């Protein structure tokens, strides 16, 4: 990234949490030439170093989000790669993986290269492109995984469009093995979910909205696990939302299948009752489910059945959400609220330790998707987040770095303030 | 001025028994207005009302228009085909433009559930829901309640079964809420593909066979079967629907008592209801239409801030 020689940096006296070293203690972190030089107690200060007092704060590997929508190319009124990356670092993320459902879609080495170079030009979070599974996300012909990986793609996905053809999913999983990349699937049986605006249940019944049954997700989760078994390929299940999906994944993991999964903050925080009053900021796909589903997602994040937290950051122009529920687009932005929601919904109730949270938001995505960072071991790139888990802040969408404002948490007081985000040893965000 | 009903009438779910009773009581003197040679009272003189219909409707729109005119309001009808809506204007822009013209009330019919509350939340004028998607059709629910009350005297303990496509029906939802608030027992009956899985959570009893519903009920509210449900794969054929779920004289003769027959219209004769039932002595399908005007007059009058006890004196003017 930035080749300008940075001064050495010392993050002094913070609570350093690094699950890759089973570390959770007060330490100094020394960064030289963009990599972790060492972690110790009372370390000497290198010549010319900038010393930052981290007393009372958490110092951890920078957060990594494997599922964001940056809207560039094509929908720059909602977000650009630069504003998305700015939003990411403000939320403590040092790396983000950009879904390919832009306009045009990212289904060849040219567009992969475009996304990567725009990310580098922004110089904020690392931006890793995800290529399409199929050309044009049409679900017919495989895209050129090899060319896209050579240009910088770290995974493939037709996110937003379920892969309805089991044959295509099978060949994608087989072919992806050559390149060691995960195939990330948006699990949804299209005919079963067709026209649905929210979770099918008593709330959809009362509101008169067409529901999406949990089965629409679970059928594809089951299929993908079976195909992972058939092919030995790595299937990554996007934005899991139902208790049935959790038990299917648990079973797949017991069988030792190469299945990994993510859950979004809204699915461990909110339930379908949030759609009352036709609040379009509660409209997403997969939809907000029932309390039992939310609780199963929380438990799965606690025990590792679900490997990581990913935001599914989905910017929309405010006009687009200001309309009839049926016609409003799906999704909310998530990068700047994810850590706070995880602290409020998972850590404060005692479901996850802070260390496990860092595992789910940094170490696991780095390890499973073969991304840099996710650790503070000596010699690792110095992607670091410093945050105060106890400081509270009020969500003011007008102050988001993201270009969009579509959040259901406007006005809420959340715990956890990101103070600094470092990428390659460079401070790219400072509160 | 806050009316007895609040600013808008979006649905019956959130109304109280007292509010519903007030509407039905207010409708009583308005029934008589429609029987006069000069069918007009000055209750809404000087008020402007827009009837904003984004979906085709004949009966509901005409019923509202008569109700408004008999209360002396000035009305404008906007149909989606002839307005800027067809040019792609959003509902929120339509709302702002109406607001800018300083209207007093909007009656809205829209294909999207929640459209009426969406509009009500964004304009100062009173909003009346004339049917939003699959959500509610409150004035239809109210006219059904009034018709049942006319025949049975009270709704308390009355057993009413809604028969047909409950899944897609706003009439069903408004009836369920209204009847439950008033102390009636509610059954629903239809093909399992057209009865929502969670419907019992609304406090209703599900009958799988219409024969069982007929044994149980005092009255049947027979829903219109949208003919496109066949293409949607919910039922195999209209013929089979009529045979299994259609209300026929043959099925009704096995009932332990005479059942009152309601239908919100328009009817598919020979599909959900046979002609001899629709035209029979226990059918109140036309009195429902008559009551529709009175109930809508009551709702308009109350939302405009009228007091229930003025209705009589207002009607006398």
CSV table of N, CA and C in Angstrom, one decimal, chain B residues 156-255:
chain,number,residue,atom,x,y,z
B,156,UNK,N,-71.7,-10.1,20.4
B,156,UNK,CA,-71.1,-10.9,21.5
B,156,UNK,C,-71.5,-12.4,21.3
B,157,UNK,N,-70.4,-13.2,21.3
B,157,UNK,CA,-70.7,-14.6,21.2
B,157,UNK,C,-71.1,-15.2,19.9
B,158,UNK,N,-71.3,-14.3,18.9
B,158,UNK,CA,-71.8,-14.7,17.6
B,158,UNK,C,-70.6,-15.5,16.9
B,159,UNK,N,-71.0,-16.6,16.2
B,159,UNK,CA,-70.0,-17.4,15.5
B,159,UNK,C,-70.0,-17.1,14.0
B,160,UNK,N,-68.9,-16.5,13.5
B,160,UNK,CA,-68.8,-16.1,12.1
B,160,UNK,C,-67.6,-16.8,11.5
B,161,UNK,N,-67.9,-17.5,10.4
B,161,UNK,CA,-66.8,-18.2,9.7
B,161,UNK,C,-66.5,-17.5,8.4
B,162,UNK,N,-65.2,-17.2,8.2
B,162,UNK,CA,-64.8,-16.6,6.9
B,162,UNK,C,-64.3,-17.7,6.0
B,163,UNK,N,-64.9,-17.8,4.8
B,163,UNK,CA,-64.6,-18.9,4.0
B,163,UNK,C,-63.9,-18.5,2.7
B,164,UNK,N,-62.8,-19.1,2.4
B,164,UNK,CA,-62.1,-18.8,1.1
B,164,UNK,C,-60.6,-18.5,1.2
B,165,UNK,N,-60.2,-17.5,0.4
B,165,UNK,CA,-58.8,-17.2,0.3
B,165,UNK,C,-58.4,-16.2,1.4
B,166,UNK,N,-58.2,-16.7,2.6
B,166,UNK,CA,-57.8,-15.9,3.7
B,166,UNK,C,-56.4,-15.3,3.6
B,167,UNK,N,-55.5,-16.1,3.0
B,167,UNK,CA,-54.1,-15.7,2.8
B,167,UNK,C,-54.0,-14.3,2.2
B,168,UNK,N,-54.7,-14.1,1.1
B,168,UNK,CA,-54.5,-12.9,0.3
B,168,UNK,C,-55.6,-11.8,0.6
B,169,UNK,N,-56.4,-12.0,1.7
B,169,UNK,CA,-57.6,-11.2,1.9
B,169,UNK,C,-57.4,-10.2,3.0
B,170,UNK,N,-57.5,-8.9,2.6
B,170,UNK,CA,-57.6,-7.8,3.5
B,170,UNK,C,-58.9,-7.8,4.2
B,171,UNK,N,-60.0,-8.2,3.5
B,171,UNK,CA,-61.3,-8.3,4.1
B,171,UNK,C,-61.3,-9.2,5.3
B,172,UNK,N,-60.6,-10.4,5.1
B,172,UNK,CA,-60.5,-11.4,6.2
B,172,UNK,C,-59.8,-10.8,7.4
B,173,UNK,N,-58.7,-10.1,7.2
B,173,UNK,CA,-58.0,-9.5,8.4
B,173,UNK,C,-58.8,-8.5,9.1
B,174,UNK,N,-59.5,-7.6,8.4
B,174,UNK,CA,-60.3,-6.6,9.1
B,174,UNK,C,-61.5,-7.2,9.8
B,175,UNK,N,-62.1,-8.3,9.2
B,175,UNK,CA,-63.2,-9.0,9.8
B,175,UNK,C,-62.7,-9.7,11.1
B,176,UNK,N,-61.5,-10.3,11.0
B,176,UNK,CA,-61.0,-11.0,12.2
B,176,UNK,C,-60.9,-10.1,13.4
B,177,UNK,N,-60.2,-8.9,13.1
B,177,UNK,CA,-59.9,-8.0,14.2
B,177,UNK,C,-61.2,-7.4,14.7
B,178,UNK,N,-62.1,-7.0,13.8
B,178,UNK,CA,-63.3,-6.3,14.2
B,178,UNK,C,-64.2,-7.3,15.0
B,179,UNK,N,-64.4,-8.5,14.5
B,179,UNK,CA,-65.2,-9.4,15.2
B,179,UNK,C,-64.6,-9.8,16.6
B,180,UNK,N,-63.3,-10.0,16.6
B,180,UNK,CA,-62.7,-10.4,17.9
B,180,UNK,C,-62.9,-9.2,18.9
B,181,UNK,N,-62.6,-8.0,18.5
B,181,UNK,CA,-62.8,-6.8,19.4
B,181,UNK,C,-64.2,-6.8,19.9
B,182,UNK,N,-65.2,-7.2,19.1
B,182,UNK,CA,-66.6,-7.1,19.5
B,182,UNK,C,-67.1,-8.3,20.3
B,183,UNK,N,-66.2,-9.3,20.5
B,183,UNK,CA,-66.6,-10.4,21.3
B,183,UNK,C,-67.2,-11.6,20.6
B,184,UNK,N,-67.1,-11.5,19.2
B,184,UNK,CA,-67.6,-12.6,18.4
B,184,UNK,C,-66.5,-13.7,18.4
B,185,UNK,N,-67.0,-14.9,18.0
B,185,UNK,CA,-66.0,-16.0,17.8
B,185,UNK,C,-65.8,-16.1,16.3
B,186,UNK,N,-64.6,-16.3,15.8
B,186,UNK,CA,-64.3,-16.3,14.4
B,186,UNK,C,-63.7,-17.6,14.0
B,187,UNK,N,-64.2,-18.1,12.9
B,187,UNK,CA,-63.7,-19.3,12.3
B,187,UNK,C,-63.1,-18.9,10.9
B,188,UNK,N,-62.2,-19.7,10.4
B,188,UNK,CA,-61.7,-19.5,9.0
B,188,UNK,C,-61.7,-20.9,8.3
B,189,UNK,N,-62.1,-20.9,7.1
B,189,UNK,CA,-62.1,-22.1,6.4
B,189,UNK,C,-61.7,-21.9,4.9
B,190,UNK,N,-60.9,-22.8,4.4
B,190,UNK,CA,-60.4,-22.7,3.0
B,190,UNK,C,-59.4,-23.7,2.7
B,191,UNK,N,-59.0,-23.8,1.5
B,191,UNK,CA,-57.9,-24.8,1.2
B,191,UNK,C,-56.7,-24.4,2.0
B,192,UNK,N,-55.9,-25.4,2.5
B,192,UNK,CA,-54.8,-25.1,3.4
B,192,UNK,C,-53.7,-24.2,2.6
B,193,UNK,N,-53.7,-24.2,1.3
B,193,UNK,CA,-52.8,-23.4,0.6
B,193,UNK,C,-53.2,-21.9,0.7
B,194,UNK,N,-54.4,-21.6,1.1
B,194,UNK,CA,-54.9,-20.2,1.1
B,194,UNK,C,-55.3,-19.8,2.5
B,195,UNK,N,-54.9,-20.6,3.5
B,195,UNK,CA,-55.1,-20.2,4.9
B,195,UNK,C,-53.7,-20.2,5.6
B,196,UNK,N,-53.3,-19.0,6.0
B,196,UNK,CA,-51.9,-18.8,6.6
B,196,UNK,C,-51.7,-19.8,7.7
B,197,UNK,N,-50.4,-20.3,7.8
B,197,UNK,CA,-50.0,-21.3,8.8
B,197,UNK,C,-50.3,-20.8,10.2
B,198,UNK,N,-50.0,-19.5,10.4
B,198,UNK,CA,-50.0,-18.9,11.8
B,198,UNK,C,-51.4,-18.3,12.2
B,199,UNK,N,-52.4,-18.5,11.4
B,199,UNK,CA,-53.7,-17.8,11.6
B,199,UNK,C,-54.3,-18.0,13.0
B,200,UNK,N,-54.0,-19.1,13.6
B,200,UNK,CA,-54.6,-19.4,14.9
B,200,UNK,C,-54.1,-18.4,16.0
B,201,UNK,N,-52.9,-17.8,15.7
B,201,UNK,CA,-52.3,-16.8,16.6
B,201,UNK,C,-53.2,-15.6,16.7
B,202,UNK,N,-54.1,-15.4,15.7
B,202,UNK,CA,-55.0,-14.2,15.7
B,202,UNK,C,-56.3,-14.6,16.5
B,203,UNK,N,-56.3,-15.7,17.1
B,203,UNK,CA,-57.5,-16.1,18.0
B,203,UNK,C,-58.7,-16.6,17.2
B,204,UNK,N,-58.4,-17.3,16.1
B,204,UNK,CA,-59.5,-17.9,15.3
B,204,UNK,C,-59.4,-19.4,15.3
B,205,UNK,N,-60.5,-20.0,14.9
B,205,UNK,CA,-60.5,-21.5,14.8
B,205,UNK,C,-60.4,-21.8,13.3
B,206,UNK,N,-59.6,-22.8,13.0
B,206,UNK,CA,-59.5,-23.2,11.6
B,206,UNK,C,-60.3,-24.4,11.3
B,207,UNK,N,-61.2,-24.4,10.3
B,207,UNK,CA,-61.9,-25.5,9.8
B,207,UNK,C,-61.3,-26.0,8.5
B,208,UNK,N,-61.0,-27.2,8.4
B,208,UNK,CA,-60.4,-27.7,7.2
B,208,UNK,C,-61.5,-28.0,6.1
B,209,UNK,N,-62.7,-28.3,6.6
B,209,UNK,CA,-63.8,-28.7,5.7
B,209,UNK,C,-64.9,-27.7,5.9
B,210,UNK,N,-65.5,-27.2,4.8
B,210,UNK,CA,-66.6,-26.3,4.9
B,210,UNK,C,-67.8,-26.9,5.5
B,211,UNK,N,-68.0,-28.2,5.4
B,211,UNK,CA,-69.1,-28.8,6.1
B,211,UNK,C,-69.0,-28.7,7.6
B,212,UNK,N,-67.8,-28.7,8.1
B,212,UNK,CA,-67.6,-28.5,9.6
B,212,UNK,C,-67.9,-27.1,10.0
B,213,UNK,N,-67.5,-26.2,9.1
B,213,UNK,CA,-67.7,-24.7,9.4
B,213,UNK,C,-69.2,-24.5,9.4
B,214,UNK,N,-70.0,-25.1,8.5
B,214,UNK,CA,-71.4,-24.9,8.4
B,214,UNK,C,-72.1,-25.4,9.7
B,215,UNK,N,-71.6,-26.5,10.2
B,215,UNK,CA,-72.2,-27.0,11.5
B,215,UNK,C,-72.0,-26.1,12.6
B,216,UNK,N,-70.9,-25.3,12.6
B,216,UNK,CA,-70.5,-24.5,13.7
B,216,UNK,C,-71.1,-23.1,13.7
B,217,UNK,N,-71.2,-22.5,12.5
B,217,UNK,CA,-71.3,-21.1,12.4
B,217,UNK,C,-72.8,-20.6,12.5
B,218,UNK,N,-72.9,-19.3,12.9
B,218,UNK,CA,-74.2,-18.6,12.7
B,218,UNK,C,-74.2,-17.8,11.4
B,219,UNK,N,-73.1,-17.4,10.9
B,219,UNK,CA,-73.0,-16.7,9.7
B,219,UNK,C,-71.7,-17.0,8.9
B,220,UNK,N,-71.8,-17.0,7.6
B,220,UNK,CA,-70.7,-17.2,6.8
B,220,UNK,C,-70.3,-15.9,6.0
B,221,UNK,N,-69.1,-15.6,6.0
B,221,UNK,CA,-68.6,-14.4,5.2
B,221,UNK,C,-67.8,-15.1,4.1
B,222,UNK,N,-68.3,-15.1,2.9
B,222,UNK,CA,-67.7,-15.8,1.8
B,222,UNK,C,-66.9,-14.9,1.0
B,223,UNK,N,-65.6,-15.2,0.9
B,223,UNK,CA,-64.7,-14.3,0.2
B,223,UNK,C,-64.6,-14.6,-1.3
B,224,UNK,N,-64.3,-13.5,-2.0
B,224,UNK,CA,-64.2,-13.7,-3.4
B,224,UNK,C,-62.9,-14.5,-3.7
B,225,UNK,N,-63.0,-15.4,-4.6
B,225,UNK,CA,-61.8,-16.1,-5.0
B,225,UNK,C,-61.2,-15.4,-6.2
B,226,UNK,N,-60.0,-14.8,-6.0
B,226,UNK,CA,-59.3,-14.2,-7.2
B,226,UNK,C,-58.9,-15.3,-8.2
B,227,UNK,N,-59.4,-15.0,-9.4
B,227,UNK,CA,-59.2,-16.1,-10.4
B,227,UNK,C,-57.7,-16.4,-10.7
B,228,UNK,N,-56.9,-15.4,-10.4
B,228,UNK,CA,-55.4,-15.7,-10.7
B,228,UNK,C,-54.8,-16.7,-9.7
B,229,UNK,N,-55.5,-17.0,-8.6
B,229,UNK,CA,-55.0,-18.0,-7.7
B,229,UNK,C,-54.7,-19.3,-8.3
B,230,UNK,N,-55.5,-19.6,-9.4
B,230,UNK,CA,-55.3,-20.9,-10.1
B,230,UNK,C,-53.9,-20.9,-10.7
B,231,UNK,N,-53.5,-19.8,-11.4
B,231,UNK,CA,-52.2,-19.7,-12.0
B,231,UNK,C,-51.1,-19.7,-11.0
B,232,UNK,N,-51.4,-19.2,-9.8
B,232,UNK,CA,-50.4,-19.2,-8.7
B,232,UNK,C,-50.2,-20.6,-8.1
B,233,UNK,N,-51.0,-21.5,-8.6
B,233,UNK,CA,-50.8,-22.9,-8.1
B,233,UNK,C,-51.4,-23.2,-6.7
B,234,UNK,N,-52.3,-22.3,-6.3
B,234,UNK,CA,-52.9,-22.5,-4.9
B,234,UNK,C,-54.1,-23.5,-5.0
B,235,UNK,N,-54.8,-23.5,-6.1
B,235,UNK,CA,-55.9,-24.4,-6.3
B,235,UNK,C,-55.8,-25.1,-7.7
B,236,UNK,N,-56.2,-26.3,-7.8
B,236,UNK,CA,-56.1,-26.9,-9.1
B,236,UNK,C,-57.1,-26.4,-10.1
B,237,UNK,N,-58.3,-26.2,-9.7
B,237,UNK,CA,-59.3,-25.7,-10.7
B,237,UNK,C,-60.5,-25.0,-10.0
B,238,UNK,N,-61.2,-24.2,-10.7
B,238,UNK,CA,-62.3,-23.5,-10.1
B,238,UNK,C,-63.5,-24.5,-9.9
B,239,UNK,N,-63.5,-25.5,-10.7
B,239,UNK,CA,-64.6,-26.5,-10.6
B,239,UNK,C,-64.4,-27.3,-9.3
B,240,UNK,N,-63.1,-27.7,-9.0
B,240,UNK,CA,-62.9,-28.4,-7.8
B,240,UNK,C,-63.1,-27.5,-6.6
B,241,UNK,N,-62.7,-26.2,-6.7
B,241,UNK,CA,-62.9,-25.3,-5.6
B,241,UNK,C,-64.4,-25.2,-5.3
B,242,UNK,N,-65.2,-25.1,-6.3
B,242,UNK,CA,-66.6,-25.0,-6.1
B,242,UNK,C,-67.2,-26.2,-5.4
B,243,UNK,N,-66.7,-27.4,-5.8
B,243,UNK,CA,-67.2,-28.6,-5.3
B,243,UNK,C,-66.8,-28.8,-3.8
B,244,UNK,N,-65.5,-28.4,-3.5
B,244,UNK,CA,-65.0,-28.6,-2.1
B,244,UNK,C,-65.4,-27.5,-1.2
B,245,UNK,N,-65.2,-26.2,-1.6
B,245,UNK,CA,-65.3,-25.1,-0.7
B,245,UNK,C,-66.5,-24.1,-1.1
B,246,UNK,N,-67.1,-24.3,-2.3
B,246,UNK,CA,-68.1,-23.4,-2.7
B,246,UNK,C,-69.3,-23.5,-1.7
B,247,UNK,N,-70.0,-22.4,-1.5
B,247,UNK,CA,-71.2,-22.4,-0.6
B,247,UNK,C,-72.4,-22.7,-1.5
B,248,UNK,N,-73.0,-23.9,-1.3
B,248,UNK,CA,-74.1,-24.3,-2.1
B,248,UNK,C,-75.3,-24.6,-1.3
B,249,UNK,N,-76.5,-24.6,-1.8
B,249,UNK,CA,-77.7,-24.9,-1.1
B,249,UNK,C,-77.6,-26.3,-0.5
B,250,UNK,N,-77.0,-27.2,-1.3
B,250,UNK,CA,-76.9,-28.6,-0.9
B,250,UNK,C,-76.1,-28.7,0.4
B,251,UNK,N,-75.0,-27.9,0.5
B,251,UNK,CA,-74.2,-28.0,1.8
B,251,UNK,C,-75.0,-27.3,2.9
B,252,UNK,N,-75.7,-26.2,2.6
B,252,UNK,CA,-76.4,-25.4,3.6
B,252,UNK,C,-77.6,-26.2,4.2
B,253,UNK,N,-78.2,-27.1,3.4
B,253,UNK,CA,-79.3,-27.8,4.0
B,253,UNK,C,-78.9,-28.7,5.1
B,254,UNK,N,-77.7,-29.0,5.2
B,254,UNK,CA,-77.2,-29.9,6.3
B,254,UNK,C,-76.9,-29.1,7.6
B,255,UNK,N,-77.0,-27.8,7.5
B,255,UNK,CA,-76.7,-27.0,8.7
B,255,UNK,C,-77.8,-27.2,9.7
